[in-house]
PDB file of C-alpha atoms in Angstrom:
ATOM      1  CA  UNK A 113     132.666 145.295  81.040  1.00 63.00           C
ATOM      2  CA  UNK A 114     133.413 141.341  80.397  1.00 69.00           C
ATOM      3  CA  UNK A 115     135.682 141.084  77.588  1.00 70.00           C
ATOM      4  CA  UNK A 116     137.652 137.776  75.565  1.00 71.00           C
ATOM      5  CA  UNK A 117     141.455 138.210  75.451  1.00 69.00           C
ATOM      6  CA  UNK A 118     142.713 135.961  73.445  1.00 64.00           C
ATOM      7  CA  UNK A 119     146.898 136.789  74.059  1.00 60.00           C
ATOM      8  CA  UNK A 120     149.144 139.134  73.275  1.00 56.00           C
ATOM      9  CA  UNK A 121     150.496 137.792  69.991  1.00 51.00           C
ATOM     10  CA  UNK A 122     154.122 136.662  71.143  1.00 52.00           C
ATOM     11  CA  UNK A 123     157.720 136.360  71.702  1.00 53.00           C
ATOM     12  CA  UNK A 124     160.807 138.315  72.024  1.00 53.00           C
ATOM     13  CA  UNK A 125     162.623 133.834  70.498  1.00 59.00           C
ATOM     14  CA  UNK A 126     165.092 133.809  66.993  1.00 62.00           C
ATOM     15  CA  UNK A 127     166.256 137.531  67.451  1.00 66.00           C
ATOM     16  CA  UNK A 128     163.892 138.573  64.308  1.00 75.00           C
ATOM     17  CA  UNK A 129     162.038 141.721  64.253  1.00 74.00           C
ATOM     18  CA  UNK A 130     158.657 141.117  63.434  1.00 74.00           C
ATOM     19  CA  UNK A 131     155.689 143.646  63.450  1.00 76.00           C
ATOM     20  CA  UNK A 132     153.953 144.179  66.247  1.00 74.00           C
ATOM     21  CA  UNK A 133     150.496 143.346  66.307  1.00 74.00           C
ATOM     22  CA  UNK A 134     147.804 143.850  68.239  1.00 75.00           C
ATOM     23  CA  UNK A 135     145.878 142.044  70.353  1.00 75.00           C
ATOM     24  CA  UNK A 136     142.260 141.134  69.317  1.00 78.00           C
ATOM     25  CA  UNK A 137     139.335 141.566  71.586  1.00 82.00           C
ATOM     26  CA  UNK A 138     135.856 140.165  72.373  1.00 81.00           C
ATOM     27  CA  UNK A 139     134.038 142.497  73.543  1.00 84.00           C
ATOM     28  CA  UNK A 140     131.166 140.710  75.516  1.00 86.00           C
ATOM     29  CA  UNK A 141     129.743 143.519  77.229  1.00 87.00           C
ATOM     30  CA  UNK A 142     126.160 143.374  75.434  1.00 89.00           C
ATOM     31  CA  UNK A 143     126.160 139.568  75.685  1.00 91.00           C
ATOM     32  CA  UNK A 144     125.812 139.236  79.554  1.00 92.00           C
ATOM     33  CA  UNK A 145     123.135 142.000  79.535  1.00 93.00           C
ATOM     34  CA  UNK A 146     121.509 139.980  76.300  1.00 95.00           C
ATOM     35  CA  UNK A 147     121.749 136.780  78.731  1.00 95.00           C
ATOM     36  CA  UNK A 148     120.218 138.642  81.871  1.00 95.00           C
ATOM     37  CA  UNK A 149     117.503 139.556  80.008  1.00 95.00           C
ATOM     38  CA  UNK A 150     116.716 136.337  79.228  1.00 96.00           C
ATOM     39  CA  UNK A 151     116.920 135.083  82.519  1.00 95.00           C
ATOM     40  CA  UNK A 152     114.839 137.495  83.589  1.00 94.00           C
ATOM     41  CA  UNK A 153     112.281 137.057  80.847  1.00 93.00           C
ATOM     42  CA  UNK A 154     111.813 133.484  81.695  1.00 91.00           C
ATOM     43  CA  UNK A 155     111.975 133.990  85.179  1.00 90.00           C
ATOM     44  CA  UNK A 156     109.131 135.922  85.208  1.00 88.00           C
ATOM     45  CA  UNK A 157     106.993 134.410  82.729  1.00 87.00           C
ATOM     46  CA  UNK A 158     107.015 130.678  83.574  1.00 85.00           C
ATOM     47  CA  UNK A 159     103.901 129.523  85.571  1.00 81.00           C
ATOM     48  CA  UNK A 160     105.633 127.059  88.812  1.00 77.00           C
ATOM     49  CA  UNK A 161     103.872 123.527  88.276  1.00 76.00           C
ATOM     50  CA  UNK A 162     101.305 123.364  90.784  1.00 77.00           C
ATOM     51  CA  UNK A 163     100.630 120.622  92.578  1.00 76.00           C
ATOM     52  CA  UNK A 164      98.165 117.808  92.308  1.00 76.00           C
ATOM     53  CA  UNK A 165      95.745 117.243  94.910  1.00 76.00           C
ATOM     54  CA  UNK A 166      92.238 116.278  96.190  1.00 71.00           C
ATOM     55  CA  UNK A 167      90.087 118.628  98.765  1.00 71.00           C
ATOM     56  CA  UNK A 168      89.108 116.604 101.791  1.00 69.00           C
ATOM     57  CA  UNK A 169      86.461 118.088 104.087  1.00 68.00           C
ATOM     58  CA  UNK A 170      87.939 117.071 108.016  1.00 68.00           C
ATOM     59  CA  UNK A 171      85.885 117.900 110.694  1.00 67.00           C
ATOM     60  CA  UNK A 172      86.501 120.599 112.707  1.00 70.00           C
ATOM     61  CA  UNK A 173      88.753 120.267 116.246  1.00 72.00           C
ATOM     62  CA  UNK A 174      86.619 120.024 119.128  1.00 71.00           C
ATOM     63  CA  UNK A 175      87.608 120.991 122.571  1.00 72.00           C
ATOM     64  CA  UNK A 176      85.115 119.117 124.433  1.00 74.00           C
ATOM     65  CA  UNK A 177      84.222 116.005 123.219  1.00 68.00           C
ATOM     66  CA  UNK A 178      81.313 115.593 125.923  1.00 73.00           C
ATOM     67  CA  UNK A 179      79.508 117.660 123.149  1.00 72.00           C
ATOM     68  CA  UNK A 180      79.166 115.423 120.186  1.00 69.00           C
ATOM     69  CA  UNK A 181      76.357 112.750 119.980  1.00 73.00           C
ATOM     70  CA  UNK A 182      76.286 110.354 117.653  1.00 73.00           C
ATOM     71  CA  UNK A 183      74.425 110.985 114.866  1.00 73.00           C
ATOM     72  CA  UNK A 184      71.996 107.769 113.873  1.00 77.00           C
ATOM     73  CA  UNK A 185      71.866 107.606 110.347  1.00 75.00           C
ATOM     74  CA  UNK A 186      69.874 104.523 107.945  1.00 80.00           C
ATOM     75  CA  UNK A 187      71.730 101.282 107.444  1.00 81.00           C
ATOM     76  CA  UNK A 188      69.814 101.049 103.952  1.00 83.00           C
ATOM     77  CA  UNK A 189      72.027 104.353 102.904  1.00 86.00           C
ATOM     78  CA  UNK A 190      75.914 102.882 104.640  1.00 88.00           C
ATOM     79  CA  UNK A 191      78.446 101.154 103.075  1.00 89.00           C
ATOM     80  CA  UNK A 192      81.304 100.364 104.592  1.00 90.00           C
ATOM     81  CA  UNK A 193      85.062  99.809 102.734  1.00 89.00           C
ATOM     82  CA  UNK A 194      87.372  97.794 105.455  1.00 88.00           C
ATOM     83  CA  UNK A 195      91.133  97.553 103.608  1.00 87.00           C
ATOM     84  CA  UNK A 196      93.538  95.487 104.587  1.00 85.00           C
ATOM     85  CA  UNK A 197      96.961  94.240 103.733  1.00 84.00           C
ATOM     86  CA  UNK A 198      98.172  93.154 100.297  1.00 84.00           C
ATOM     87  CA  UNK A 199      95.626  95.284  98.385  1.00 84.00           C
ATOM     88  CA  UNK A 200      92.309  93.656 100.532  1.00 86.00           C
ATOM     89  CA  UNK A 201      89.025  95.539 100.074  1.00 87.00           C
ATOM     90  CA  UNK A 202      86.187  93.846 101.457  1.00 88.00           C
ATOM     91  CA  UNK A 203      82.513  96.052 101.626  1.00 88.00           C
ATOM     92  CA  UNK A 204      79.238  94.923 103.196  1.00 88.00           C
ATOM     93  CA  UNK A 205      76.766  97.346 102.821  1.00 86.00           C
ATOM     94  CA  UNK A 206      74.251  97.879 105.989  1.00 83.00           C
ATOM     95  CA  UNK A 207      75.067  96.013 109.860  1.00 82.00           C
ATOM     96  CA  UNK A 208      77.399  93.652 110.139  1.00 78.00           C
ATOM     97  CA  UNK A 209      75.580  91.971 111.969  1.00 77.00           C
ATOM     98  CA  UNK A 210      72.434  92.409 109.550  1.00 79.00           C
ATOM     99  CA  UNK A 211      74.371  92.576 106.015  1.00 79.00           C
ATOM    100  CA  UNK A 212      72.185  94.200 103.260  1.00 80.00           C
ATOM    101  CA  UNK A 213      74.762  93.649 100.902  1.00 78.00           C
ATOM    102  CA  UNK A 214      77.693  91.264 101.034  1.00 76.00           C
ATOM    103  CA  UNK A 215      80.534  91.208 102.752  1.00 84.00           C
ATOM    104  CA  UNK A 216      82.481  90.056  99.929  1.00 84.00           C
ATOM    105  CA  UNK A 217      85.877  91.097  99.041  1.00 85.00           C
ATOM    106  CA  UNK A 218      86.099  93.240  95.935  1.00 84.00           C
ATOM    107  CA  UNK A 219      88.760  94.540  94.194  1.00 85.00           C
ATOM    108  CA  UNK A 220      90.004  97.877  93.467  1.00 83.00           C
ATOM    109  CA  UNK A 221      89.459  99.775  89.673  1.00 81.00           C
ATOM    110  CA  UNK A 222      86.492 100.039  87.680  1.00 82.00           C
ATOM    111  CA  UNK A 223      85.428  96.078  87.405  1.00 85.00           C
ATOM    112  CA  UNK A 224      85.237  95.877  91.206  1.00 84.00           C
ATOM    113  CA  UNK A 225      84.833  98.390  93.939  1.00 86.00           C
ATOM    114  CA  UNK A 226      83.931 101.134  91.255  1.00 87.00           C
ATOM    115  CA  UNK A 227      80.806  99.600  89.697  1.00 86.00           C
ATOM    116  CA  UNK A 228      79.385  98.052  93.170  1.00 85.00           C
ATOM    117  CA  UNK A 229      79.588 101.348  94.290  1.00 85.00           C
ATOM    118  CA  UNK A 230      77.627 102.950  91.556  1.00 87.00           C
ATOM    119  CA  UNK A 231      75.067 100.238  91.308  1.00 87.00           C
ATOM    120  CA  UNK A 232      74.575 101.032  94.872  1.00 86.00           C
ATOM    121  CA  UNK A 233      74.131 104.206  94.448  1.00 85.00           C
ATOM    122  CA  UNK A 234      71.308 104.059  92.227  1.00 86.00           C
ATOM    123  CA  UNK A 235      69.283 101.382  94.495  1.00 85.00           C
ATOM    124  CA  UNK A 236      69.815 104.159  97.440  1.00 83.00           C
ATOM    125  CA  UNK A 237      68.179 107.010  95.569  1.00 83.00           C
ATOM    126  CA  UNK A 238      65.527 105.165  94.005  1.00 83.00           C
ATOM    127  CA  UNK A 239      65.185 103.566  98.058  1.00 82.00           C
ATOM    128  CA  UNK A 240      64.492 107.525  99.870  1.00 79.00           C
ATOM    129  CA  UNK A 241      63.163 108.818  96.688  1.00 81.00           C
ATOM    130  CA  UNK A 242      66.043 112.099  96.906  1.00 80.00           C
ATOM    131  CA  UNK A 243      68.496 112.757  95.140  1.00 77.00           C
ATOM    132  CA  UNK A 244      70.552 114.585  98.304  1.00 79.00           C
ATOM    133  CA  UNK A 245      70.463 112.089 100.359  1.00 82.00           C
ATOM    134  CA  UNK A 246      72.521 109.104  98.427  1.00 83.00           C
ATOM    135  CA  UNK A 247      74.765 106.782  99.878  1.00 86.00           C
ATOM    136  CA  UNK A 248      77.290 107.205 102.673  1.00 88.00           C
ATOM    137  CA  UNK A 249      80.310 105.316 102.260  1.00 89.00           C
ATOM    138  CA  UNK A 250      82.455 104.907 106.127  1.00 89.00           C
ATOM    139  CA  UNK A 251      85.967 103.782 104.230  1.00 90.00           C
ATOM    140  CA  UNK A 252      87.757 101.748 107.127  1.00 88.00           C
ATOM    141  CA  UNK A 253      91.756 101.190 106.160  1.00 88.00           C
ATOM    142  CA  UNK A 254      93.744  98.849 108.979  1.00 86.00           C
ATOM    143  CA  UNK A 255      97.045  99.651 109.382  1.00 85.00           C
ATOM    144  CA  UNK A 256      98.437  97.145 107.446  1.00 85.00           C
ATOM    145  CA  UNK A 257      97.077  99.159 104.965  1.00 86.00           C
ATOM    146  CA  UNK A 258      99.036 101.105 102.843  1.00 87.00           C
ATOM    147  CA  UNK A 259      98.672 104.680 101.387  1.00 87.00           C
ATOM    148  CA  UNK A 260      97.794 103.406  97.446  1.00 87.00           C
ATOM    149  CA  UNK A 261      95.033 102.002  98.274  1.00 87.00           C
ATOM    150  CA  UNK A 262      93.492 104.941 100.779  1.00 87.00           C
ATOM    151  CA  UNK A 263      94.366 107.372  98.265  1.00 88.00           C
ATOM    152  CA  UNK A 264      92.975 104.891  94.578  1.00 88.00           C
ATOM    153  CA  UNK A 265      89.538 104.849  97.552  1.00 89.00           C
ATOM    154  CA  UNK A 266      89.114 108.061  97.699  1.00 88.00           C
ATOM    155  CA  UNK A 267      90.333 108.781  93.801  1.00 88.00           C
ATOM    156  CA  UNK A 268      86.799 105.803  93.387  1.00 88.00           C
ATOM    157  CA  UNK A 269      84.480 108.125  95.321  1.00 87.00           C
ATOM    158  CA  UNK A 270      85.457 111.337  93.403  1.00 86.00           C
ATOM    159  CA  UNK A 271      85.096 108.856  89.987  1.00 87.00           C
ATOM    160  CA  UNK A 272      81.553 107.582  91.272  1.00 87.00           C
ATOM    161  CA  UNK A 273      80.182 111.049  92.507  1.00 85.00           C
ATOM    162  CA  UNK A 274      79.983 110.105  95.996  1.00 85.00           C
ATOM    163  CA  UNK A 275      79.552 113.233  97.796  1.00 84.00           C
ATOM    164  CA  UNK A 276      79.481 112.067 101.687  1.00 85.00           C
ATOM    165  CA  UNK A 277      81.954 109.843 102.221  1.00 86.00           C
ATOM    166  CA  UNK A 278      83.666 109.624 105.956  1.00 85.00           C
ATOM    167  CA  UNK A 279      87.334 106.913 106.736  1.00 86.00           C
ATOM    168  CA  UNK A 280      87.684 106.024 110.071  1.00 84.00           C
ATOM    169  CA  UNK A 281      90.343 104.114 111.475  1.00 82.00           C
ATOM    170  CA  UNK A 282      88.048 102.618 114.221  1.00 83.00           C
ATOM    171  CA  UNK A 283      87.411  98.759 113.431  1.00 81.00           C
ATOM    172  CA  UNK A 284      84.721  96.209 115.778  1.00 84.00           C
ATOM    173  CA  UNK A 285      86.035  92.789 116.943  1.00 84.00           C
ATOM    174  CA  UNK A 286      84.320  91.035 113.769  1.00 84.00           C
ATOM    175  CA  UNK A 287      85.104  93.688 111.205  1.00 82.00           C
ATOM    176  CA  UNK A 288      89.424  92.780 112.210  1.00 81.00           C
ATOM    177  CA  UNK A 289      88.096  89.361 112.283  1.00 82.00           C
ATOM    178  CA  UNK A 290      86.044  89.930 108.853  1.00 80.00           C
ATOM    179  CA  UNK A 291      89.491  91.226 107.294  1.00 79.00           C
ATOM    180  CA  UNK A 292      91.704  88.805 108.605  1.00 79.00           C
ATOM    181  CA  UNK A 293      89.701  86.372 106.710  1.00 73.00           C
ATOM    182  CA  UNK A 294      88.628  84.037 110.019  1.00 61.00           C
TER     183      UNK A 294
END
């Protein structure tokens, strides 16, 4: 039982006889019960915030690397994005030795890489003639690139609707020179 005492109402100083006052008590039992009921109610009815995440399909871990076979893809469908330091983004279409488009330095955002992805996506579908054989994007983040740039590129893949993309952390020496601007 919870209660609030306000004191005993005075002392015996002065020698005067006074009438004895009864102690004022406030019974807080009902208020404590109500507080626990409200806490329980809000704990059960509140939904927790859900984390915002992007689904990313990764290949299964293969125990035997000798079974891996290289898959040849059409170079006319392949776009490579190189991520460097200081928000640097370089793209090329096809092979680096004989590029179909680029290599060109781009910016992130709707006027930069998004515009290029959308136009290349349309041209690849026109080239193949089938909607299921769309553009393939290879994303190559360097060791100097930051996490935000990789997330921005993954967002661009989701915004532009590019379904086939891969993150490859390996660079050829020519790509490394291109990214460093040599």
